[in-house]
PDB file of C-alpha atoms in Angstrom:
ATOM      1  CA  GLU K  30      15.553   5.918  23.215  1.00  0.00           C
ATOM      2  CA  PRO K  31      17.740   7.918  20.369  1.00  0.00           C
ATOM      3  CA  GLU K  32      16.480   8.581  17.094  1.00  0.00           C
ATOM      4  CA  VAL K  33      16.649  10.259  13.718  1.00  0.00           C
ATOM      5  CA  THR K  34      15.081  13.755  13.349  1.00  0.00           C
ATOM      6  CA  GLN K  35      14.792  15.733  10.217  1.00  0.00           C
ATOM      7  CA  THR K  36      13.643  19.749   9.277  1.00  0.00           C
ATOM      8  CA  PRO K  37      12.215  21.218   8.179  1.00  0.00           C
ATOM      9  CA  SER K  38       9.267  19.314   8.222  1.00  0.00           C
ATOM     10  CA  HIS K  39       7.206  21.114   5.336  1.00  0.00           C
ATOM     11  CA  GLN K  40       9.038  22.820   3.077  1.00  0.00           C
ATOM     12  CA  VAL K  41       7.419  25.018   0.248  1.00  0.00           C
ATOM     13  CA  THR K  42       9.304  26.371  -2.575  1.00  0.00           C
ATOM     14  CA  GLN K  43       9.068  27.825  -6.244  1.00  0.00           C
ATOM     15  CA  MET K  44      10.445  25.522  -8.516  1.00  0.00           C
ATOM     16  CA  GLY K  45      13.915  26.211  -9.993  1.00  0.00           C
ATOM     17  CA  GLN K  46      14.761  27.481  -6.254  1.00  0.00           C
ATOM     18  CA  GLU K  47      17.367  25.409  -4.088  1.00  0.00           C
ATOM     19  CA  VAL K  48      16.633  23.573  -0.495  1.00  0.00           C
ATOM     20  CA  ILE K  49      18.171  22.087   1.961  1.00  0.00           C
ATOM     21  CA  LEU K  50      17.317  19.247   4.132  1.00  0.00           C
ATOM     22  CA  ARG K  51      18.849  18.616   7.303  1.00  0.00           C
ATOM     23  CA  CYS K  52      18.626  15.636   9.859  1.00  0.00           C
ATOM     24  CA  VAL K  53      20.241  14.483  12.282  1.00  0.00           C
ATOM     25  CA  PRO K  54      21.013  10.766  12.302  1.00  0.00           C
ATOM     26  CA  ILE K  55      21.713   8.813  16.072  1.00  0.00           C
ATOM     27  CA  SER K  56      24.423   9.521  17.349  1.00  0.00           C
ATOM     28  CA  ASN K  57      27.050   6.184  17.351  1.00  0.00           C
ATOM     29  CA  HIS K  58      25.488   5.671  13.939  1.00  0.00           C
ATOM     30  CA  LEU K  59      28.075   5.043  10.938  1.00  0.00           C
ATOM     31  CA  TYR K  60      26.144   4.919   7.605  1.00  0.00           C
ATOM     32  CA  PHE K  61      23.757   7.801   6.394  1.00  0.00           C
ATOM     33  CA  TYR K  62      21.052   7.322   3.682  1.00  0.00           C
ATOM     34  CA  TRP K  63      18.119   9.109   1.792  1.00  0.00           C
ATOM     35  CA  TYR K  64      15.228   8.057   0.534  1.00  0.00           C
ATOM     36  CA  ARG K  65      12.272  10.400  -0.865  1.00  0.00           C
ATOM     37  CA  GLN K  66       8.487   8.721  -0.895  1.00  0.00           C
ATOM     38  CA  ILE K  67       6.068  10.356  -3.935  1.00  0.00           C
ATOM     39  CA  LEU K  68       2.638  10.216  -2.759  1.00  0.00           C
ATOM     40  CA  GLY K  69       1.410   7.309  -2.927  1.00  0.00           C
ATOM     41  CA  GLN K  70       3.926   5.692  -4.116  1.00  0.00           C
ATOM     42  CA  LYS K  71       7.295   3.269  -2.349  1.00  0.00           C
ATOM     43  CA  VAL K  72       9.990   4.240  -0.919  1.00  0.00           C
ATOM     44  CA  GLU K  73      12.756   4.993  -3.243  1.00  0.00           C
ATOM     45  CA  PHE K  74      16.852   5.187  -2.371  1.00  0.00           C
ATOM     46  CA  LEU K  75      18.381   8.032  -3.271  1.00  0.00           C
ATOM     47  CA  VAL K  76      21.980   7.768  -1.715  1.00  0.00           C
ATOM     48  CA  SER K  77      24.119   6.563   0.430  1.00  0.00           C
ATOM     49  CA  PHE K  78      27.054   7.876   2.775  1.00  0.00           C
ATOM     50  CA  TYR K  79      29.992   6.321   4.576  1.00  0.00           C
ATOM     51  CA  ASN K  80      33.111   7.985   6.143  1.00  0.00           C
ATOM     52  CA  ASN K  81      32.280  11.247   4.666  1.00  0.00           C
ATOM     53  CA  GLU K  82      31.685  10.426   0.890  1.00  0.00           C
ATOM     54  CA  ILE K  83      28.932   8.729  -1.114  1.00  0.00           C
ATOM     55  CA  SER K  84      29.412   4.678  -1.403  1.00  0.00           C
ATOM     56  CA  GLU K  85      26.067   4.231  -3.401  1.00  0.00           C
ATOM     57  CA  LYS K  86      23.346   6.516  -5.612  1.00  0.00           C
ATOM     58  CA  SER K  87      20.329   6.061  -7.585  1.00  0.00           C
ATOM     59  CA  GLU K  88      19.935   7.687 -11.190  1.00  0.00           C
ATOM     60  CA  ILE K  89      17.623   9.602  -9.282  1.00  0.00           C
ATOM     61  CA  PHE K  90      20.564  11.274  -7.688  1.00  0.00           C
ATOM     62  CA  ASP K  91      21.919  13.354 -10.028  1.00  0.00           C
ATOM     63  CA  ASP K  92      23.718  16.395 -10.920  1.00  0.00           C
ATOM     64  CA  GLN K  93      20.940  18.709  -9.183  1.00  0.00           C
ATOM     65  CA  PHE K  94      21.631  17.007  -5.761  1.00  0.00           C
ATOM     66  CA  SER K  95      24.012  16.752  -3.397  1.00  0.00           C
ATOM     67  CA  VAL K  96      25.157  15.211   0.127  1.00  0.00           C
ATOM     68  CA  GLU K  97      27.105  16.885   2.634  1.00  0.00           C
ATOM     69  CA  ARG K  98      28.264  16.132   6.798  1.00  0.00           C
ATOM     70  CA  PRO K  99      29.203  19.738   8.226  1.00  0.00           C
ATOM     71  CA  ASP K 100      29.904  18.961  11.125  1.00  0.00           C
ATOM     72  CA  GLY K 101      29.626  15.620  13.132  1.00  0.00           C
ATOM     73  CA  SER K 102      26.069  15.740  13.683  1.00  0.00           C
ATOM     74  CA  ASN K 103      24.571  16.761  10.563  1.00  0.00           C
ATOM     75  CA  PHE K 104      23.317  15.599   7.260  1.00  0.00           C
ATOM     76  CA  THR K 105      22.119  17.618   4.324  1.00  0.00           C
ATOM     77  CA  LEU K 106      20.281  16.893   1.181  1.00  0.00           C
ATOM     78  CA  LYS K 107      20.648  19.361  -1.287  1.00  0.00           C
ATOM     79  CA  ILE K 108      18.424  20.131  -4.417  1.00  0.00           C
ATOM     80  CA  ARG K 109      20.412  22.694  -6.792  1.00  0.00           C
ATOM     81  CA  SER K 110      17.501  23.688  -8.601  1.00  0.00           C
ATOM     82  CA  THR K 111      14.152  22.001  -7.263  1.00  0.00           C
ATOM     83  CA  LYS K 112      11.798  21.005 -10.235  1.00  0.00           C
ATOM     84  CA  LEU K 113       7.939  19.828  -9.711  1.00  0.00           C
ATOM     85  CA  GLU K 114       8.551  16.467 -10.097  1.00  0.00           C
ATOM     86  CA  ASP K 115      11.184  16.801  -6.657  1.00  0.00           C
ATOM     87  CA  SER K 116       8.060  16.853  -4.876  1.00  0.00           C
ATOM     88  CA  ALA K 117       7.951  14.041  -2.528  1.00  0.00           C
ATOM     89  CA  MET K 118       8.674  13.031   1.215  1.00  0.00           C
ATOM     90  CA  TYR K 119      12.605  12.697   1.914  1.00  0.00           C
ATOM     91  CA  PHE K 120      13.734  10.022   4.472  1.00  0.00           C
ATOM     92  CA  CYS K 121      17.159  10.314   5.788  1.00  0.00           C
ATOM     93  CA  ALA K 122      18.015   7.094   7.869  1.00  0.00           C
ATOM     94  CA  SER K 123      20.858   5.859   9.754  1.00  0.00           C
ATOM     95  CA  ARG K 124      22.111   2.794  11.140  1.00  0.00           C
ATOM     96  CA  PRO K 125      24.870   1.673  13.290  1.00  0.00           C
ATOM     97  CA  GLY K 126      26.378  -1.184  10.925  1.00  0.00           C
ATOM     98  CA  PRO K 127      25.138  -4.120   9.300  1.00  0.00           C
ATOM     99  CA  THR K 128      22.109  -4.316  10.352  1.00  0.00           C
ATOM    100  CA  GLU K 129      18.716  -3.047  10.077  1.00  0.00           C
ATOM    101  CA  GLN K 130      17.888   1.318   8.942  1.00  0.00           C
ATOM    102  CA  PHE K 131      15.769   3.041  11.310  1.00  0.00           C
ATOM    103  CA  PHE K 132      14.114   5.886   9.228  1.00  0.00           C
ATOM    104  CA  GLY K 133      13.915   9.916  10.317  1.00  0.00           C
ATOM    105  CA  PRO K 134       9.701  11.383  10.291  1.00  0.00           C
ATOM    106  CA  GLY K 135      10.941  13.206   6.876  1.00  0.00           C
ATOM    107  CA  THR K 136      10.443  15.834   5.272  1.00  0.00           C
ATOM    108  CA  ARG K 137       7.249  16.944   2.857  1.00  0.00           C
ATOM    109  CA  LEU K 138       8.905  19.247  -0.031  1.00  0.00           C
ATOM    110  CA  THR K 139       5.817  20.590  -2.485  1.00  0.00           C
ATOM    111  CA  VAL K 140       7.197  22.096  -4.944  1.00  0.00           C
ATOM    112  CA  LEU K 141       5.083  25.379  -6.878  1.00  0.00           C
TER     113      LEU K 141
ATOM    114  CA  ARG O  23      10.473  -8.058 -12.736  1.00  0.00           C
ATOM    115  CA  LYS O  24      10.074  -5.382  -9.554  1.00  0.00           C
ATOM    116  CA  GLU O  25      12.632  -6.685  -7.634  1.00  0.00           C
ATOM    117  CA  VAL O  26      10.432  -6.471  -4.709  1.00  0.00           C
ATOM    118  CA  GLU O  27       6.653  -6.888  -5.080  1.00  0.00           C
ATOM    119  CA  GLN O  28       3.820  -7.122  -2.927  1.00  0.00           C
ATOM    120  CA  ASP O  29      -0.712  -6.906  -2.501  1.00  0.00           C
ATOM    121  CA  PRO O  30      -1.266  -3.787  -2.660  1.00  0.00           C
ATOM    122  CA  GLY O  31      -4.498  -4.919  -1.440  1.00  0.00           C
ATOM    123  CA  PRO O  32      -6.159  -3.471   0.630  1.00  0.00           C
ATOM    124  CA  PHE O  33      -7.246  -5.560   3.446  1.00  0.00           C
ATOM    125  CA  ASN O  34      -9.807  -5.384   5.131  1.00  0.00           C
ATOM    126  CA  VAL O  35      -9.282  -7.728   8.470  1.00  0.00           C
ATOM    127  CA  PRO O  36     -11.869  -8.126  11.592  1.00  0.00           C
ATOM    128  CA  GLU O  37     -10.566  -6.984  14.805  1.00  0.00           C
ATOM    129  CA  GLY O  38      -8.823 -10.979  15.951  1.00  0.00           C
ATOM    130  CA  ALA O  39      -8.871 -12.276  13.453  1.00  0.00           C
ATOM    131  CA  THR O  40      -5.275 -13.583  11.939  1.00  0.00           C
ATOM    132  CA  VAL O  41      -3.339 -12.124   8.655  1.00  0.00           C
ATOM    133  CA  ALA O  42      -1.037 -12.544   6.714  1.00  0.00           C
ATOM    134  CA  PHE O  43       0.891 -10.728   4.074  1.00  0.00           C
ATOM    135  CA  ASN O  44       3.777 -12.545   0.993  1.00  0.00           C
ATOM    136  CA  CYS O  45       6.211 -10.510  -0.566  1.00  0.00           C
ATOM    137  CA  THR O  46       8.644 -12.173  -3.387  1.00  0.00           C
ATOM    138  CA  TYR O  47      11.512 -10.921  -4.453  1.00  0.00           C
ATOM    139  CA  SER O  48      13.801 -11.350  -7.198  1.00  0.00           C
ATOM    140  CA  ASN O  49      17.383 -11.126  -6.626  1.00  0.00           C
ATOM    141  CA  SER O  50      18.235 -14.686  -5.090  1.00  0.00           C
ATOM    142  CA  ALA O  51      21.069 -13.334  -4.058  1.00  0.00           C
ATOM    143  CA  SER O  52      19.055 -10.885  -1.367  1.00  0.00           C
ATOM    144  CA  GLN O  53      20.719 -10.966   2.061  1.00  0.00           C
ATOM    145  CA  SER O  54      18.669  -9.160   4.329  1.00  0.00           C
ATOM    146  CA  PHE O  55      15.323  -8.779   4.346  1.00  0.00           C
ATOM    147  CA  PHE O  56      12.787  -6.291   6.299  1.00  0.00           C
ATOM    148  CA  TRP O  57       9.932  -5.275   7.655  1.00  0.00           C
ATOM    149  CA  TYR O  58       8.416  -1.724   8.318  1.00  0.00           C
ATOM    150  CA  ARG O  59       5.387  -0.355   8.943  1.00  0.00           C
ATOM    151  CA  GLN O  60       4.448   3.047   7.941  1.00  0.00           C
ATOM    152  CA  ASP O  61       1.380   4.978   8.980  1.00  0.00           C
ATOM    153  CA  CYS O  62      -0.430   7.759   6.323  1.00  0.00           C
ATOM    154  CA  ARG O  63       2.497  10.117   6.182  1.00  0.00           C
ATOM    155  CA  LYS O  64       4.730   8.733   8.294  1.00  0.00           C
ATOM    156  CA  GLU O  65       7.857   7.750   8.348  1.00  0.00           C
ATOM    157  CA  PRO O  66       8.616   3.826   7.657  1.00  0.00           C
ATOM    158  CA  LYS O  67       9.702   2.095  10.897  1.00  0.00           C
ATOM    159  CA  LEU O  68      11.337  -1.372  11.358  1.00  0.00           C
ATOM    160  CA  LEU O  69       8.434  -4.482  13.109  1.00  0.00           C
ATOM    161  CA  MET O  70      11.013  -6.868  12.439  1.00  0.00           C
ATOM    162  CA  SER O  71      13.820  -8.148  10.391  1.00  0.00           C
ATOM    163  CA  VAL O  72      13.004 -11.591   9.264  1.00  0.00           C
ATOM    164  CA  TYR O  73      15.801 -14.391   9.194  1.00  0.00           C
ATOM    165  CA  SER O  74      16.441 -17.993   8.039  1.00  0.00           C
ATOM    166  CA  SER O  75      15.175 -19.329  10.580  1.00  0.00           C
ATOM    167  CA  GLY O  76      12.529 -17.591  11.415  1.00  0.00           C
ATOM    168  CA  ASN O  77      11.452 -15.277  13.497  1.00  0.00           C
ATOM    169  CA  GLU O  78       8.588 -14.589  16.446  1.00  0.00           C
ATOM    170  CA  ASP O  79       7.547 -10.856  18.306  1.00  0.00           C
ATOM    171  CA  GLY O  80       4.714 -10.682  20.191  1.00  0.00           C
ATOM    172  CA  ARG O  81       1.529 -11.604  17.939  1.00  0.00           C
ATOM    173  CA  PHE O  82       4.462 -10.409  14.748  1.00  0.00           C
ATOM    174  CA  THR O  83       5.755 -13.862  12.768  1.00  0.00           C
ATOM    175  CA  ALA O  84       8.115 -13.381   9.956  1.00  0.00           C
ATOM    176  CA  GLN O  85       9.284 -16.044   7.555  1.00  0.00           C
ATOM    177  CA  LEU O  86      11.914 -16.610   4.202  1.00  0.00           C
ATOM    178  CA  ASN O  87      11.663 -18.901   2.659  1.00  0.00           C
ATOM    179  CA  ARG O  88      14.995 -18.401  -0.170  1.00  0.00           C
ATOM    180  CA  ALA O  89      13.674 -21.591  -2.624  1.00  0.00           C
ATOM    181  CA  SER O  90      10.779 -19.812  -3.689  1.00  0.00           C
ATOM    182  CA  GLN O  91      12.227 -15.743  -2.831  1.00  0.00           C
ATOM    183  CA  TYR O  92       9.919 -14.606  -0.733  1.00  0.00           C
ATOM    184  CA  ILE O  93       8.795 -13.330   3.089  1.00  0.00           C
ATOM    185  CA  SER O  94       5.757 -13.636   5.141  1.00  0.00           C
ATOM    186  CA  LEU O  95       3.934 -11.499   7.584  1.00  0.00           C
ATOM    187  CA  LEU O  96       1.872 -12.940  10.398  1.00  0.00           C
ATOM    188  CA  ILE O  97      -0.173 -10.939  12.003  1.00  0.00           C
ATOM    189  CA  ARG O  98      -2.272 -12.425  15.313  1.00  0.00           C
ATOM    190  CA  ASP O  99      -5.171 -11.582  17.568  1.00  0.00           C
ATOM    191  CA  SER O 100      -5.289  -8.612  14.956  1.00  0.00           C
ATOM    192  CA  LYS O 101      -5.784  -5.027  16.581  1.00  0.00           C
ATOM    193  CA  LEU O 102      -7.412  -1.955  15.125  1.00  0.00           C
ATOM    194  CA  SER O 103      -3.483  -0.831  15.624  1.00  0.00           C
ATOM    195  CA  ASP O 104      -2.359  -2.836  13.440  1.00  0.00           C
ATOM    196  CA  SER O 105      -4.584  -0.736  10.884  1.00  0.00           C
ATOM    197  CA  ALA O 106      -1.280   0.565   8.761  1.00  0.00           C
ATOM    198  CA  THR O 107       0.407  -0.154   5.739  1.00  0.00           C
ATOM    199  CA  TYR O 108       3.798  -2.603   5.620  1.00  0.00           C
ATOM    200  CA  LEU O 109       6.216  -2.690   3.604  1.00  0.00           C
ATOM    201  CA  CYS O 110       8.643  -5.447   2.834  1.00  0.00           C
ATOM    202  CA  ALA O 111      12.289  -4.242   1.977  1.00  0.00           C
ATOM    203  CA  ALA O 112      15.528  -5.994   1.424  1.00  0.00           C
ATOM    204  CA  HIS O 113      19.565  -5.442   0.715  1.00  0.00           C
ATOM    205  CA  PHE O 114      20.679  -6.596  -2.948  1.00  0.00           C
ATOM    206  CA  GLY O 115      24.182  -7.258  -1.218  1.00  0.00           C
ATOM    207  CA  ASN O 116      24.783  -3.536  -1.225  1.00  0.00           C
ATOM    208  CA  GLU O 117      24.231  -1.185   0.681  1.00  0.00           C
ATOM    209  CA  LYS O 118      20.526   0.648  -0.348  1.00  0.00           C
ATOM    210  CA  LEU O 119      17.166  -0.965   1.123  1.00  0.00           C
ATOM    211  CA  THR O 120      14.883  -1.621  -1.945  1.00  0.00           C
ATOM    212  CA  PHE O 121      11.252  -1.446  -0.689  1.00  0.00           C
ATOM    213  CA  GLY O 122       7.580  -3.214  -2.048  1.00  0.00           C
ATOM    214  CA  THR O 123       5.032  -1.211  -2.994  1.00  0.00           C
ATOM    215  CA  GLY O 124       3.119  -1.464   0.898  1.00  0.00           C
ATOM    216  CA  THR O 125       0.172  -3.982   1.729  1.00  0.00           C
ATOM    217  CA  ARG O 126      -1.867  -1.477   2.787  1.00  0.00           C
ATOM    218  CA  LEU O 127      -4.398  -3.665   6.225  1.00  0.00           C
ATOM    219  CA  THR O 128      -6.927  -1.892   8.076  1.00  0.00           C
ATOM    220  CA  ILE O 129      -8.054  -3.455  11.137  1.00  0.00           C
ATOM    221  CA  ILE O 130     -12.108  -3.118  11.651  1.00  0.00           C
ATOM    222  CA  PRO O 131     -13.695  -3.581  14.871  1.00  0.00           C
TER     223      PRO O 131
END
């Protein structure tokens, strides 16, 4: 069964550094998402992406964040200058159409 | 009022028992609802979509009550492997999923 994949599984970085989190959505899916989950808190929406552009973003998704689909398979989330409070699990999700979203295994980001 | 609210639990239930969770939502324009299961430090995994007519998948039954703005999940004959956090999620007329905080369930042998 096709799955969303994410790399790396764990990323440790110093405050102020740039990180890029990578996702490979399910191949025939058209809608892509990033969510994050701070330890012990709920899953929060960051951004949605369709037809090569951002379709919606949350208040969390400020100028420090960007997304890109550099080729036909990858979907990336970049954080330009990480803060301590960016430490969280970051989940990528995708869906083929107006149906359920399927989540990748997540990247645990630790900012020191 | 939070958009999606759940009782965080924990619910500690003996194996074989039936357990039910509710989730309330504040936006009457909500279109779609889902139950996800999340194991510790793992991704949310889709358990089932929730339809107005209700739906059942094996031991799991989901119901939607639009008049009272809540959805429910019933687990019958609970098993040790059902121990997890159950997340309620909704689409509010846009693309994003809005999640509740989750209800933690532990099945006790």
